[in-house]
CSV table of C-alpha atoms in Angstrom, one decimal:
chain,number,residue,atom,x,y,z
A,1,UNK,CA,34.0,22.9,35.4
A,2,UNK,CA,34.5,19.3,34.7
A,3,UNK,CA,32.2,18.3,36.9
A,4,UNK,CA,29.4,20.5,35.3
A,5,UNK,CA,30.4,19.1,31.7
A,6,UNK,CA,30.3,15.4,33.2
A,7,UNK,CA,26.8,15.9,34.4
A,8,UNK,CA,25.8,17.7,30.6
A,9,UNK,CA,27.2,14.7,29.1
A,10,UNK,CA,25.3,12.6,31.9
A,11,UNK,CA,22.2,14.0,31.7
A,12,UNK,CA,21.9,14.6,27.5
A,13,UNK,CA,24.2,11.8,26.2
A,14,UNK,CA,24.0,9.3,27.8
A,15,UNK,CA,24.0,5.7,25.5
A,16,UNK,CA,20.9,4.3,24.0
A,17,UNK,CA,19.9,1.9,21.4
A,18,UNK,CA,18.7,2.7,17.8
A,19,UNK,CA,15.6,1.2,18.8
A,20,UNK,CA,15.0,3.0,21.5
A,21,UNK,CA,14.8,6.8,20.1
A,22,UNK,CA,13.2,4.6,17.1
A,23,UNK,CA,10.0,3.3,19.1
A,24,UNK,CA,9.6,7.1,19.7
A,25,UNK,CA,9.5,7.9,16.3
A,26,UNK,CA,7.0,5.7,15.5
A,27,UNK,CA,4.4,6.8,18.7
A,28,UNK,CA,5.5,10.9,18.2
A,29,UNK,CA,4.1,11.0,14.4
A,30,UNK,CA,1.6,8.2,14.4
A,31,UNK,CA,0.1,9.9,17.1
A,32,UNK,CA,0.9,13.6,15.4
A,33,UNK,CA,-0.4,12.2,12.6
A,34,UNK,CA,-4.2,10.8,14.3
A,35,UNK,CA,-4.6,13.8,16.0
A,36,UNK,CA,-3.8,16.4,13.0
A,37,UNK,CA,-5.6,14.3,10.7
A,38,UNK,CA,-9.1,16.5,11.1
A,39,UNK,CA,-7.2,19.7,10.9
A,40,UNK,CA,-7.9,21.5,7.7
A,41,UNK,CA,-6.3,25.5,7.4
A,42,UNK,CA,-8.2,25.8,4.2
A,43,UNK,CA,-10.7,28.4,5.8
A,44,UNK,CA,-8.2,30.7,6.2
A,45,UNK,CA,-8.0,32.1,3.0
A,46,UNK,CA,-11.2,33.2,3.6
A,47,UNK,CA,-10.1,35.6,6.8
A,48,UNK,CA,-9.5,39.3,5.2
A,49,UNK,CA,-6.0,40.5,6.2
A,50,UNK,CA,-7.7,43.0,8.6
A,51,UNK,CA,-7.7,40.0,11.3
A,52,UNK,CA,-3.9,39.4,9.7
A,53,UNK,CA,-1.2,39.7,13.0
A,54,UNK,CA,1.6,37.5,11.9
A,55,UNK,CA,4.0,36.1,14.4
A,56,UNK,CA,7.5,34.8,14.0
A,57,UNK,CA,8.2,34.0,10.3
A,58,UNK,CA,4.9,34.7,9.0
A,59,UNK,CA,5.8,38.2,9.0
A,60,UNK,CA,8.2,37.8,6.1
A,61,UNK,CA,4.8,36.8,4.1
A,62,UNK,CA,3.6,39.8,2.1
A,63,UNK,CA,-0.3,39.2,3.7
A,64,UNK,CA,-2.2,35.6,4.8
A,65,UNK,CA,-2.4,33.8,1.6
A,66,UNK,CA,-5.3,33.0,-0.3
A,67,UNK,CA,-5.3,30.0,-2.6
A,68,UNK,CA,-7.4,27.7,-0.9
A,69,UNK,CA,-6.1,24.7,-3.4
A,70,UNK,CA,-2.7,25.6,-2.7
A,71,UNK,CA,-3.3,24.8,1.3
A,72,UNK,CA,-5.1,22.0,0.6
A,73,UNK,CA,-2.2,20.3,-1.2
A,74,UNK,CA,0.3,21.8,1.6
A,75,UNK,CA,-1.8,19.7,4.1
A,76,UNK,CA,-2.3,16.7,2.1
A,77,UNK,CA,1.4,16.0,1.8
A,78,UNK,CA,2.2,17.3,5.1
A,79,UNK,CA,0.0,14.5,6.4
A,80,UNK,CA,1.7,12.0,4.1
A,81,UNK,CA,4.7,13.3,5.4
A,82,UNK,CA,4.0,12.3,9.6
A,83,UNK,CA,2.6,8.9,8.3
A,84,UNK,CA,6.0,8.1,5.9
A,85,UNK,CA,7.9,9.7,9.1
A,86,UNK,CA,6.2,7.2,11.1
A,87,UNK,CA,6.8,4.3,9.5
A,88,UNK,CA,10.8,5.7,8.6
A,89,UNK,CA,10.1,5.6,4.8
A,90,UNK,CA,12.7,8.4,2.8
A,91,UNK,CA,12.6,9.2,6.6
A,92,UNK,CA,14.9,12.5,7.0
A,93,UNK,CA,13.0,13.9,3.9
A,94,UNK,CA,10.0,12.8,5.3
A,95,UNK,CA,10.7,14.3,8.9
A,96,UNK,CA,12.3,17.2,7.4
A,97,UNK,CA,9.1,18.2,5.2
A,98,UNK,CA,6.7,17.3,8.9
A,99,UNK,CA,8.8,19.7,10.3
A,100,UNK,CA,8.6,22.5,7.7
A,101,UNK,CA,4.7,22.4,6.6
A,102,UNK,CA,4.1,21.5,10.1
A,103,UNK,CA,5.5,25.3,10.8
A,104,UNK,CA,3.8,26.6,8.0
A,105,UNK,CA,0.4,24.7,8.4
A,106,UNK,CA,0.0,25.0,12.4
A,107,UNK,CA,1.3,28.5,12.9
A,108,UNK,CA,-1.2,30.0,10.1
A,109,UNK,CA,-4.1,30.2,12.8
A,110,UNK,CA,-1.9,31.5,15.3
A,111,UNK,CA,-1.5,34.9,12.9
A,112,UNK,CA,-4.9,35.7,13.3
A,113,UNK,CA,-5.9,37.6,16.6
A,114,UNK,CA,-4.0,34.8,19.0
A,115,UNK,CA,-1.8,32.4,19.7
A,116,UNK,CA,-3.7,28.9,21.0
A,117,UNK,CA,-0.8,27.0,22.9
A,118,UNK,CA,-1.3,23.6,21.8
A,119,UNK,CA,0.4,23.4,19.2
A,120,UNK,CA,4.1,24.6,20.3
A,121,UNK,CA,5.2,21.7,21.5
A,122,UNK,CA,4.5,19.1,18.9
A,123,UNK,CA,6.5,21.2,16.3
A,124,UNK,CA,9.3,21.5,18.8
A,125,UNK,CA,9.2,17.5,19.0
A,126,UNK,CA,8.8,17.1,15.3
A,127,UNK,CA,11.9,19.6,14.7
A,128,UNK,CA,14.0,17.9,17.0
A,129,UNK,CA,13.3,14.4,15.5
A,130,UNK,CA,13.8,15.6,12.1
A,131,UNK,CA,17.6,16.5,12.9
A,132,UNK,CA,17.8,13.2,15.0
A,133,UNK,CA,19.1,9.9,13.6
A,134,UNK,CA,15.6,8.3,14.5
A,135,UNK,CA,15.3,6.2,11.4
A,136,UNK,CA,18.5,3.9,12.2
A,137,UNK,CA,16.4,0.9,13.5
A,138,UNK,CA,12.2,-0.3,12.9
A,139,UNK,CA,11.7,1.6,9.6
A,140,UNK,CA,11.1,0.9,6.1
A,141,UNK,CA,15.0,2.5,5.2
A,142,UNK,CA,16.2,0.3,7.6
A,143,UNK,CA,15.0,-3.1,6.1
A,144,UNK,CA,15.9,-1.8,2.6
A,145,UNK,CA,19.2,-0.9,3.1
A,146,UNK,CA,19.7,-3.9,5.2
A,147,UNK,CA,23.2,-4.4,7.0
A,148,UNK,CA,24.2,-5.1,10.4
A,149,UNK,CA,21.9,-2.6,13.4
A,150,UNK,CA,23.5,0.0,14.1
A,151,UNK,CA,25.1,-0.1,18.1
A,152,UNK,CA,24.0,1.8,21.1
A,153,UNK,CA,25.1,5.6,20.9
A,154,UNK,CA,25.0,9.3,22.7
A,155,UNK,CA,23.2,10.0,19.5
A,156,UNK,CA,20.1,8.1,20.4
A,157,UNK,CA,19.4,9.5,23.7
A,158,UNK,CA,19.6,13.3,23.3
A,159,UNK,CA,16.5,13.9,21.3
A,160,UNK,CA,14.1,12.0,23.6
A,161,UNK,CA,16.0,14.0,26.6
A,162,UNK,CA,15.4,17.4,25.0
A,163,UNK,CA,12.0,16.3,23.9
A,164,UNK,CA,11.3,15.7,27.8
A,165,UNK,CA,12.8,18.7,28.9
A,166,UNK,CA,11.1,20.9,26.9
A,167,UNK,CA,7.6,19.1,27.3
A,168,UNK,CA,8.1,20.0,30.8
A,169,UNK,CA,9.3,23.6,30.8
A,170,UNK,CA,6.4,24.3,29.0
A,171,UNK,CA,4.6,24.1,32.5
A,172,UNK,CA,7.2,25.3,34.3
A,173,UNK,CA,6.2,28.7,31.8
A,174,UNK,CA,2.7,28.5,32.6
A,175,UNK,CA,3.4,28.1,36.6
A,176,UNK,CA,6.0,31.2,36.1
A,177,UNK,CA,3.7,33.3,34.1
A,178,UNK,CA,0.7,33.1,36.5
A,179,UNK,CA,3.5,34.4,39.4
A,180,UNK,CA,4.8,37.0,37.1
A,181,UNK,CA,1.9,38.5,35.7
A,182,UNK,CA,-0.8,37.9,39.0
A,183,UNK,CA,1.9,37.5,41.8
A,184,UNK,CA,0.7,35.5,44.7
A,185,UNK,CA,-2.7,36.7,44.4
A,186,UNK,CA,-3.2,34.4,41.3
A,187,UNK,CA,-3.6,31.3,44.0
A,188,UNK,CA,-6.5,32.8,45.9
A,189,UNK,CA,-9.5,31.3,45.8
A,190,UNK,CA,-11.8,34.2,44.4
A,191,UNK,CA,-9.2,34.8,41.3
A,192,UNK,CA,-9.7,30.6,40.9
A,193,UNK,CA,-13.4,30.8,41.5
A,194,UNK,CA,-13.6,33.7,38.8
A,195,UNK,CA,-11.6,31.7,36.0
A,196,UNK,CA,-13.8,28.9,36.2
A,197,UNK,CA,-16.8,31.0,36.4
A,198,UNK,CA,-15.8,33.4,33.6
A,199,UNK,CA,-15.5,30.3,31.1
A,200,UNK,CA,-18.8,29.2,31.2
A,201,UNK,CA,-19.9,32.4,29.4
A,202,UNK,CA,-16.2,32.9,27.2
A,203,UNK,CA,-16.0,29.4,26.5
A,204,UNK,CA,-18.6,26.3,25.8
A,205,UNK,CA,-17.8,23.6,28.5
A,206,UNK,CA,-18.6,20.8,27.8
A,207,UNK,CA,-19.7,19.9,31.3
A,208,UNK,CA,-20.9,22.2,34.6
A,209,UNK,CA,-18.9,20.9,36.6
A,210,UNK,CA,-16.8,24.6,36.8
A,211,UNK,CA,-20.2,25.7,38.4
A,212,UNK,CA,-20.4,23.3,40.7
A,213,UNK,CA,-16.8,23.5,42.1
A,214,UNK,CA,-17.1,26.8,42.1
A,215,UNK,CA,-19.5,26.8,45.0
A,216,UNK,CA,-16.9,25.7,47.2
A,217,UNK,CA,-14.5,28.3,48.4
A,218,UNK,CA,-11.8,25.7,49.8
A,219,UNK,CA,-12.3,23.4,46.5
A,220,UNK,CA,-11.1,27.0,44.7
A,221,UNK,CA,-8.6,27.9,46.7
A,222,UNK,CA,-6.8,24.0,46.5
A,223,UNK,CA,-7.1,24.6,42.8
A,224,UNK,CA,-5.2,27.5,42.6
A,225,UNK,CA,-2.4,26.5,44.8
A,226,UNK,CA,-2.3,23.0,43.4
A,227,UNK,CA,-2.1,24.4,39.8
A,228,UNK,CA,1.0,26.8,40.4
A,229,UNK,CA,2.6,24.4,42.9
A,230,UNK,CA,1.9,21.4,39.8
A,231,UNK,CA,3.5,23.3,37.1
A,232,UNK,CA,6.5,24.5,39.3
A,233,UNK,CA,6.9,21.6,39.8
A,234,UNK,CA,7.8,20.6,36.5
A,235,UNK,CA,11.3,21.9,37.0
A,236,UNK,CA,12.8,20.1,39.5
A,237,UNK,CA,10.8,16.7,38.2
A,238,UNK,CA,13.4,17.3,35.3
A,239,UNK,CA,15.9,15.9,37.4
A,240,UNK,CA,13.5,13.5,40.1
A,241,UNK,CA,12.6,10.2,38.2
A,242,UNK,CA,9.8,9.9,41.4
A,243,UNK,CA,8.9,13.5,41.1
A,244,UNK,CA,8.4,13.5,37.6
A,245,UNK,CA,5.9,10.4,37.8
A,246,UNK,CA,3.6,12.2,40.5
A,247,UNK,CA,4.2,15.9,38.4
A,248,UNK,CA,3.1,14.1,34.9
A,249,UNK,CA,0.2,12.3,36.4
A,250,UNK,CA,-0.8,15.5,38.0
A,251,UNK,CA,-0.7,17.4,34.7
A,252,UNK,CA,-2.6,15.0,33.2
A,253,UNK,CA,-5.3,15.0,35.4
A,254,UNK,CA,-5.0,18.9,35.5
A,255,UNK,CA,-5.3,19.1,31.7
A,256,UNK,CA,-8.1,16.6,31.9
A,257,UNK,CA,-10.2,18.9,34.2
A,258,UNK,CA,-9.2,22.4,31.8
A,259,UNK,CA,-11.2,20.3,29.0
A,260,UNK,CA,-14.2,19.3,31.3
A,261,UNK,CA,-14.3,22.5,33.1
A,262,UNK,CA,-13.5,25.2,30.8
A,263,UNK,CA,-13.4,23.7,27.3
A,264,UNK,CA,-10.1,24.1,26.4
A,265,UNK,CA,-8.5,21.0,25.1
A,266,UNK,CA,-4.8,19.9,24.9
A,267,UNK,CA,-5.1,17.0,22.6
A,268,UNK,CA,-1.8,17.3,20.7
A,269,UNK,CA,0.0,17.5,24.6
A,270,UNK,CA,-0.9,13.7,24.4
A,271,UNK,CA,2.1,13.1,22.2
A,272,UNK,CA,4.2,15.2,24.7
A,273,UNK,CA,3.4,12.6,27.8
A,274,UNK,CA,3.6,9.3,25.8
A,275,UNK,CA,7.3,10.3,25.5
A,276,UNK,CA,7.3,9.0,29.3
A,277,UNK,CA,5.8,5.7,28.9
A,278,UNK,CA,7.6,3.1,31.0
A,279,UNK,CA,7.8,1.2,27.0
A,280,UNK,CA,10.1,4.0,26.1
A,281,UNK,CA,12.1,3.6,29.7
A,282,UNK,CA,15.5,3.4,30.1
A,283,UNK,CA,15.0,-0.7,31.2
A,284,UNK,CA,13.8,-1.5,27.9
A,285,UNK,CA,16.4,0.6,26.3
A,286,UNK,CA,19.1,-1.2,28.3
A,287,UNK,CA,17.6,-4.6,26.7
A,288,UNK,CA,17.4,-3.3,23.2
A,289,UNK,CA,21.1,-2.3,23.7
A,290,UNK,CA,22.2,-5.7,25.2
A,291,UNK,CA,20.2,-7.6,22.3
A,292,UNK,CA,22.3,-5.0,19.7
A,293,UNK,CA,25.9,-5.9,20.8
A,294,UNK,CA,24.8,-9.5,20.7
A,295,UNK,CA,23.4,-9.6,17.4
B,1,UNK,CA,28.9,9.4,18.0
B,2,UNK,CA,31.1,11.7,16.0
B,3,UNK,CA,32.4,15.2,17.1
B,4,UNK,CA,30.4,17.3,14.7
B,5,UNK,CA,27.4,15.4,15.7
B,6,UNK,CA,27.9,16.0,19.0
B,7,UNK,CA,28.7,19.8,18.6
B,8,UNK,CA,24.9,20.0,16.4
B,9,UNK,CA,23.7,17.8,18.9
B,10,UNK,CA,25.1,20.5,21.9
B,11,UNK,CA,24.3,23.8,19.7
B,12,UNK,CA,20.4,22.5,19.6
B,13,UNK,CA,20.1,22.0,23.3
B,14,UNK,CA,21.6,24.7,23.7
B,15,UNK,CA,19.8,27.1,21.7
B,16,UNK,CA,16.7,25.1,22.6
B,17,UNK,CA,17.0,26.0,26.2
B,18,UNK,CA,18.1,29.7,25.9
B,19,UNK,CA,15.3,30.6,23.7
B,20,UNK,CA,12.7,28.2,26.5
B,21,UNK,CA,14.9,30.5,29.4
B,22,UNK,CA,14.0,33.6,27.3
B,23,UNK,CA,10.6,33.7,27.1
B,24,UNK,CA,9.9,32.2,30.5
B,25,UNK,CA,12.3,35.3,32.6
B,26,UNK,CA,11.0,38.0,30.0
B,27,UNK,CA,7.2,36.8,29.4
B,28,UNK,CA,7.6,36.7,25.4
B,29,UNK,CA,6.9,34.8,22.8
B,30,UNK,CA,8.9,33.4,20.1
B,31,UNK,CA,6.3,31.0,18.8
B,32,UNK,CA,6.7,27.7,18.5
B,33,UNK,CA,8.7,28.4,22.2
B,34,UNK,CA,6.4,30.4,24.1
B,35,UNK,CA,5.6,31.9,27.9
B,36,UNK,CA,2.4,30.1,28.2
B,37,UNK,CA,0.8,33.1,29.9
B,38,UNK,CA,-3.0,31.5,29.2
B,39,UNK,CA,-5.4,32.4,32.2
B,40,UNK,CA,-2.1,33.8,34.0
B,41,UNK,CA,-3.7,37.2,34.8
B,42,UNK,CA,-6.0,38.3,37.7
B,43,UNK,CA,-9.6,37.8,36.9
B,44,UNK,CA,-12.4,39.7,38.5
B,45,UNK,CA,-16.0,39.2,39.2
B,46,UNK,CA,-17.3,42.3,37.0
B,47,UNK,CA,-16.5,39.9,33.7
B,48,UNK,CA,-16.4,42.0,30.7
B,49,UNK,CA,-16.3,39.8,26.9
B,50,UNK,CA,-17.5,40.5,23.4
B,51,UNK,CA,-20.6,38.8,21.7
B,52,UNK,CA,-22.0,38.4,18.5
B,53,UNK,CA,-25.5,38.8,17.7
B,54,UNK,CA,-26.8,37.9,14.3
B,55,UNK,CA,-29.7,39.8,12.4
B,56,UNK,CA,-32.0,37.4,10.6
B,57,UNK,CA,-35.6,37.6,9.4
B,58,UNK,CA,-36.8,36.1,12.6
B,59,UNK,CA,-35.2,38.6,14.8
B,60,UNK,CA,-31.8,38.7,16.7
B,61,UNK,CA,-29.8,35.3,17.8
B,62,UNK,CA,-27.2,34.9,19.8
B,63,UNK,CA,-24.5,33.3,18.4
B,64,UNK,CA,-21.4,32.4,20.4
B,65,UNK,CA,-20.5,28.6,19.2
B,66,UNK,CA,-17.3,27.5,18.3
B,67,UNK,CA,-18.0,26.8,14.9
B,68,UNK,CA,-20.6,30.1,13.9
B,69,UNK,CA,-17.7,32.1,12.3
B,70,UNK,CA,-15.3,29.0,11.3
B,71,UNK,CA,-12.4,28.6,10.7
B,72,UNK,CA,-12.2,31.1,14.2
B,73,UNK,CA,-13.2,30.3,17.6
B,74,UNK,CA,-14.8,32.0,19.9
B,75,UNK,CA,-11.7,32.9,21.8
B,76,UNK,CA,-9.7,33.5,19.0
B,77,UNK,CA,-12.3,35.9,17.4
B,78,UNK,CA,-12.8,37.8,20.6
B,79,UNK,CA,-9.1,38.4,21.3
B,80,UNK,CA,-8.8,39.7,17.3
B,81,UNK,CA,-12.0,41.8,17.9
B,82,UNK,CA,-10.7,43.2,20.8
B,83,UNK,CA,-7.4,44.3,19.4
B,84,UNK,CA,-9.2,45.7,16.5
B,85,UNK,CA,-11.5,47.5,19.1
B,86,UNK,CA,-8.7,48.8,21.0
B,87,UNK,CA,-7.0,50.4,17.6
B,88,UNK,CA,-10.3,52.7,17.5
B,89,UNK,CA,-10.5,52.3,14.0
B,90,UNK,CA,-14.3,51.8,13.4
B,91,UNK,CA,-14.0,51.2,9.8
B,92,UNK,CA,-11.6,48.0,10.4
B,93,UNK,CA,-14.1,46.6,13.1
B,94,UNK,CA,-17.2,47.1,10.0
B,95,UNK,CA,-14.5,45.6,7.1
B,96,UNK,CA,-13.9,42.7,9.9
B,97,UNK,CA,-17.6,42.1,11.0
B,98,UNK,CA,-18.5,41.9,6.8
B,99,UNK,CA,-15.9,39.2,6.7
B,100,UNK,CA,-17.6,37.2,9.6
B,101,UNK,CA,-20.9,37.3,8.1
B,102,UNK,CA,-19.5,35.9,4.8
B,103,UNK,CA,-17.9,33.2,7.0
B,104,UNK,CA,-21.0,32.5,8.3
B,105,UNK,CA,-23.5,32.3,5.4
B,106,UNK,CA,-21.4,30.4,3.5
B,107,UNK,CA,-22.2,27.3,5.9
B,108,UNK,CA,-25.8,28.2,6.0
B,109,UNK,CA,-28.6,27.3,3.8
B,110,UNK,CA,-29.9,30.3,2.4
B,111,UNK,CA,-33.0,30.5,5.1
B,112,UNK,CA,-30.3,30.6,8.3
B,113,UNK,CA,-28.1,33.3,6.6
B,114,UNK,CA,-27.3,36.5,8.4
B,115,UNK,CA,-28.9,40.1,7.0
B,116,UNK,CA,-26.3,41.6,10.0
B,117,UNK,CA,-24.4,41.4,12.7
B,118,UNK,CA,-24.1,43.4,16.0
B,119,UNK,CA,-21.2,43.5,18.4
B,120,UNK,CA,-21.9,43.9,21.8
B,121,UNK,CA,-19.5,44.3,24.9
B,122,UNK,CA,-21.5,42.7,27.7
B,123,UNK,CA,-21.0,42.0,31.1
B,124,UNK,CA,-22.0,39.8,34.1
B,125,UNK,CA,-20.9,40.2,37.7
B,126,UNK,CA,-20.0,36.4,38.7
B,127,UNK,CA,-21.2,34.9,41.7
B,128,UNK,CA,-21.4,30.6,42.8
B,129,UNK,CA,-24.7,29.9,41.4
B,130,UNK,CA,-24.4,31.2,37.7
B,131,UNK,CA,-24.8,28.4,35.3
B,132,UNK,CA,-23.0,29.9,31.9
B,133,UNK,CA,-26.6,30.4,30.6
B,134,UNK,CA,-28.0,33.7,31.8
B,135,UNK,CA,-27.8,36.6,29.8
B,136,UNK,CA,-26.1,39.6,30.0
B,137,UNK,CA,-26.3,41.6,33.2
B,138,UNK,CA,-25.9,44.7,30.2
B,139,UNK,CA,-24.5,45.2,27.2
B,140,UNK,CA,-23.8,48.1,25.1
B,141,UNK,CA,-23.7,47.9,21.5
B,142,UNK,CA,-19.9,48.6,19.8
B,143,UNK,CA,-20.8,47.9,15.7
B,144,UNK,CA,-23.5,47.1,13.5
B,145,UNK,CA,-22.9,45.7,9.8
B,146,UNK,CA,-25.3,44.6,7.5
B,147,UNK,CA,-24.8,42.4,4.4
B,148,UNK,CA,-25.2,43.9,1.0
B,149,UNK,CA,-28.6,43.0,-0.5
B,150,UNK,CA,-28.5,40.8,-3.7
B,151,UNK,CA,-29.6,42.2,-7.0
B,152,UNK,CA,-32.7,41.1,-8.8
């Protein structure tokens, strides 16, 4: 038992600098903030209720709401908020209120017909940093308040961890899904060849290149196995530093190829693998918590 | 870092991870978590979707972009269609077809707006080769709405 709680404590708190879970602050809503920047829920007043099928909180609303100018403000200070969370400005308001609208402002689509799973993860990473103490170092509170930096503590490494982990089991869920709901026929080549087929008349591709790889019954056949055997592996890369480079970089390029093939893009994911950067690593955490204990 | 920290700290991982373990074992969704079950079912060559086909003065057009019934997309708009289809209440397809003809003519000038709109459930049988452009292998028609004319 103790053994189990020393590798919890291991794995989750382990210590980091202020600086550290800071410098992700900074990339997680800057980057939250350029890639929500076009989005704009305003339409959606517009939708009669008969396409209304709320999910999770949205049931408690009486029906989708309707004043346009009331979304509009929503998004404008929601927006205001991941900027001001960015640069750590009345930063655990400001995180708190990214956190909230972002709930409110990027679940609202979701309630009508489907749920698009982009967006799942970047409010996940939002809520997490919200609780966090992400604003202790490289903010705008910070050089007001002024005083000594704060030292290197569990409390700046468990965020980034969970953000990780989660960022990862959210392939893990894809790769189990396919096994659940197809079984081991999912990674055959005609199932493959008929996803990337079926997409060029459901969705608008931006290239043909689904067509052409589709000709090829072995080029299907590795893309099925590849896929599952990719987003399995995001498990056990949770745990493998080397695993976890090859596992992200396939991802990528997986995710990559789901925008050129079928047209379905996972901008906001980008946010999800910039929390790996080797800037963020734990080497340049180590020197940000030497150069705190020295001053 | 101080014990009640570390107990918030230990209650959101924890919770963070049950309701992630939840979802993936059972296949639900407790959005923003989720089972990320996109393209996770068995596909089949006879491809069945639904398509929209807009009544102007100039005949029928096709209309299956992204951005023709905005703030929708296509496969957001097809799913909804299809659970409204699969209700069997007629009236709700015609109330929801209106509503996407006034989401369409409101980005239109006035010559490019819709009279109707037609639902169709079509079908292809898929095969290497097939580019995304041909046309239906059939189709059979599910709705028709048209908009109300304006007064003089």
């Amino acid at each position: 038992m103790k053994s189990v709680a020393q590798a919890w404590n291991r794995y989750w708190f382990r210590k980091e600098s202020a600086a550290h879970l800071a410098r992700v602050r900074i990339v997680a809503f800057g980057m939250l903030f350029a890639i929500y920047l076009p989005l704009d829920d305003r339409g959606w007043t517009q939708v009669l209720p008969v396409f209304w099928t709320p999910i999770s909180l949205f049931r408690l609303l009486p029906g989708p709401p309707r004043h346009a100018a009331l979304i509009g403000i929503l998004q404008i200070l929601w927006k205001l908020a991941l900027l001001s969370s960015a640069v750590g400005f009345i930063s655990r308001a400001s995180m708190m209120m990214a956190a909230a609208l972002g709930f409110f402002l990027l679940g609202l689509p979701q309630c009508f017909g489907k749920i698009h799973h982009l967006d799942g993860f970047p409010l996940l990473l939002m809520g997490i940093l919200a609780i966090s103490h992400c604003a202790d170092a490289l903010s705008v509170d910070r050089a007001l308040r002024g005083g000594a930096p704060r030292p290197p503590s569990t409390e700046y490494a468990w965020p980034l961890r969970l953000a990780q982990t989660l960022f990862l089991l959210v392939f893990c869920a894809a790769g189990c899904s396919k096994l659940r709901n197809g079984g081991l026929a999912w990674m055959t080549a005609a199932n493959m060849r008929d996803i990337w087929l079926g997409e060029l008349f459901t969705h608008t591709p931006p290239t043909r290149l689904g067509a052409l790889l589709a000709q090829q019954t072995w080029l299907c056949q590795f893309g099925a196995v590849a896929t599952v055997a990719l987003e399995l592996s995001a498990l056990p890369a949770l745990f493998w530093r080397h695993l976890r480079v090859l596992t992200l970089a396939g991802l990528f390029v997986l995710q990559c190829l789901i925008a050129v093939m079928l047209g379905v893009y996972f901008t906001p994911h980008l946010v999800g693998y910039a929390l790996f950067l080797p800037w963020l690593s734990r080497n340049r955490a180590k020197r940000d918590a030497r150069d705190a204990l020295t001053g | 870092m101080r014990v009640r920290a570390l107990h918030l700290a230990n209650c959101v991982v924890l919770a963070s991870l049950a309701i992630t373990a939840c979802d993936l074992v059972t296949g639900l969704e407790h959005w923003p978590f989720g089972s990320y079950p996109m393209y996770s079912t068995l596909y089949s060559d006879q491809l069945s979707w639904l398509r929209f086909y807009g009544v102007t003065d100039r005949g029928e057009i096709e209309l299956r972009g992204d951005r023709d019934f905005a703030p929708f997309d296509q496969a957001r708009l097809v799913v909804a269609l299809q659970r409204l289809q699969a209700s069997g209440n007629a009236q709700r397809i015609d109330e929801a077809l209106r509503n996407l003809i006034d989401l369409h003519n409101r980005r239109q000038p006035p010559a490019a707006r819709l009279r109707g709109l037609r639902l169709y459930a079509v079908r292809w049988t898929l095969r290497p080769g097939l580019e995304g452009s041909e046309p239906p292998q059939g189709r059979t028609m599910i709705a028709e709405v048209f908009a109300p004319v304006a007064g003089p």
